[in-house]
């Protein structure tokens, strides 16, 4: 029996090493990575620049408390804020912690405006993390079940429903911020409607609400620009990121601009490991690689290759209810629950994920070749076809 707490249901495979878009088990079998550790290894496995940066930093200095200046943290912070068109950054260890920082920032912003009990508007279908404030902000009752009482201070609105958001605004004078994922990942890859996002930004500007974008999954080049908001012409006040920021080394960040950039003062927030030298060495290498190799430009064409290869090869085309994509965030929603596909794909040498019960989620690394993209689409189509031969689409 494992000594690990039963918080996961791991698949029957373990990997010894990785290279580019492939992982290898102890027997040397290769698996094509269509998931990137859930949007973490955007630069693929064993990237030489990241490996060298981490190795050199580990030999020099692993950790330094934030009660001292950390030069590398300053350098990465400057690069990241410039890339994001933000002014300041707080480094954490994960996306959930980055979102916790954003929520605290929003509440403090509200208090500084004289709001006694500030509220943050969040959306149904959102996933902001599993720590208590992030869990309370998450719009998934299944994930929240059993962990009550959740934190108060959140108002919930349906996704893409501007009237509902306007009704909340008209009924509450205690709103401090609106927090959303511009591309919802966990709920099945749902890019929010562009007109809706623009209207939300306008509503926030009109009422003095902070607009917070959670780009923990969609950031770091995954959708075709460094952050998704940079391709839709909307500038949030606060943005959070993590996952691929360190390409596997844990690091998250909460970035802010305008009034939000100067809300925190010493003592308001902190993190023992956040932005330590090792994590910043990895993030610095990732930022340099994306800038020099322009890998974010791979997201759209590679995503299209995977989509077209899958669609062309799939025989059971009627089984697909919807196909949603933002760069290399790909959601293929089937007409019936399909969690079994994860295990069947593994048997075929392909790593995928199923979320929201019936949506195949693909998040391959940006370094995947065109040939590997076609292989991913065609292999997945064969797996889905074999499964559907045994499990015909349920009819109402």
PDB file of C-alpha atoms in Angstrom, residues 63 66 73 76-77 80 89-102 104 128 131 214 216 239-243 245-246 249-255 264 269-280 283:
ATOM      1  CA  UNK A  63      17.367  29.417  -1.882  1.00  0.00           C
ATOM      2  CA  UNK A  66      12.782  37.332   0.549  1.00  0.00           C
ATOM      3  CA  UNK A  73      14.154  37.731  -8.977  1.00  0.00           C
ATOM      4  CA  UNK A  76      12.909  38.053 -14.033  1.00  0.00           C
ATOM      5  CA  UNK A  77      10.320  40.391 -12.529  1.00  0.00           C
ATOM      6  CA  UNK A  80       7.919  39.404 -16.999  1.00  0.00           C
ATOM      7  CA  UNK A  89       4.784  41.323  -9.726  1.00  0.00           C
ATOM      8  CA  UNK A  90       4.527  39.066  -6.679  1.00  0.00           C
ATOM      9  CA  UNK A  91       6.118  35.622  -7.073  1.00  0.00           C
ATOM     10  CA  UNK A  92       4.525  32.533  -5.524  1.00  0.00           C
ATOM     11  CA  UNK A  93       4.992  28.776  -5.909  1.00  0.00           C
ATOM     12  CA  UNK A  94       1.838  27.858  -7.837  1.00  0.00           C
ATOM     13  CA  UNK A  95      -1.207  29.116  -9.691  1.00  0.00           C
ATOM     14  CA  UNK A  96      -3.491  28.694  -6.687  1.00  0.00           C
ATOM     15  CA  UNK A  97      -1.149  30.840  -4.597  1.00  0.00           C
ATOM     16  CA  UNK A  98      -0.987  33.440  -7.365  1.00  0.00           C
ATOM     17  CA  UNK A  99      -4.792  33.551  -7.314  1.00  0.00           C
ATOM     18  CA  UNK A 100      -4.796  33.812  -3.508  1.00  0.00           C
ATOM     19  CA  UNK A 101      -2.563  36.869  -3.888  1.00  0.00           C
ATOM     20  CA  UNK A 102      -4.951  38.359  -6.460  1.00  0.00           C
ATOM     21  CA  UNK A 104      -6.190  39.391  -1.216  1.00  0.00           C
ATOM     22  CA  UNK A 128      -8.978  28.968  -9.711  1.00  0.00           C
ATOM     23  CA  UNK A 131      -6.581  26.306  -1.627  1.00  0.00           C
ATOM     24  CA  UNK A 214      -6.530  34.083 -14.298  1.00  0.00           C
ATOM     25  CA  UNK A 216      -2.496  30.214 -15.003  1.00  0.00           C
ATOM     26  CA  UNK A 239      -3.200  38.816 -14.188  1.00  0.00           C
ATOM     27  CA  UNK A 240      -2.044  35.579 -12.606  1.00  0.00           C
ATOM     28  CA  UNK A 241       0.194  32.955 -14.159  1.00  0.00           C
ATOM     29  CA  UNK A 242       2.080  29.781 -13.171  1.00  0.00           C
ATOM     30  CA  UNK A 243       2.208  26.301 -14.777  1.00  0.00           C
ATOM     31  CA  UNK A 245       6.295  29.855 -16.241  1.00  0.00           C
ATOM     32  CA  UNK A 246       9.043  27.543 -14.926  1.00  0.00           C
ATOM     33  CA  UNK A 249      10.017  24.153 -11.769  1.00  0.00           C
ATOM     34  CA  UNK A 250       7.260  25.420  -9.419  1.00  0.00           C
ATOM     35  CA  UNK A 251       6.736  29.167  -9.715  1.00  0.00           C
ATOM     36  CA  UNK A 252       3.654  31.382 -10.010  1.00  0.00           C
ATOM     37  CA  UNK A 253       3.128  35.106 -10.314  1.00  0.00           C
ATOM     38  CA  UNK A 254       0.492  37.768  -9.683  1.00  0.00           C
ATOM     39  CA  UNK A 255       1.081  40.847 -11.842  1.00  0.00           C
ATOM     40  CA  UNK A 264       0.347  45.799  -1.351  1.00  0.00           C
ATOM     41  CA  UNK A 269       1.594  39.283   1.778  1.00  0.00           C
ATOM     42  CA  UNK A 270       4.532  36.904   1.468  1.00  0.00           C
ATOM     43  CA  UNK A 271       5.862  33.469   0.516  1.00  0.00           C
ATOM     44  CA  UNK A 272       8.879  31.620   1.877  1.00  0.00           C
ATOM     45  CA  UNK A 273       9.880  30.025  -1.419  1.00  0.00           C
ATOM     46  CA  UNK A 274       8.167  32.388  -3.839  1.00  0.00           C
ATOM     47  CA  UNK A 275      10.599  33.670  -6.458  1.00  0.00           C
ATOM     48  CA  UNK A 276      13.649  31.968  -4.977  1.00  0.00           C
ATOM     49  CA  UNK A 277      16.837  31.793  -7.090  1.00  0.00           C
ATOM     50  CA  UNK A 278      16.222  28.286  -8.465  1.00  0.00           C
ATOM     51  CA  UNK A 279      12.664  28.994  -9.599  1.00  0.00           C
ATOM     52  CA  UNK A 280      13.671  32.339 -11.101  1.00  0.00           C
ATOM     53  CA  UNK A 283      11.562  31.211 -15.369  1.00  0.00           C
TER      54      UNK A 283
END
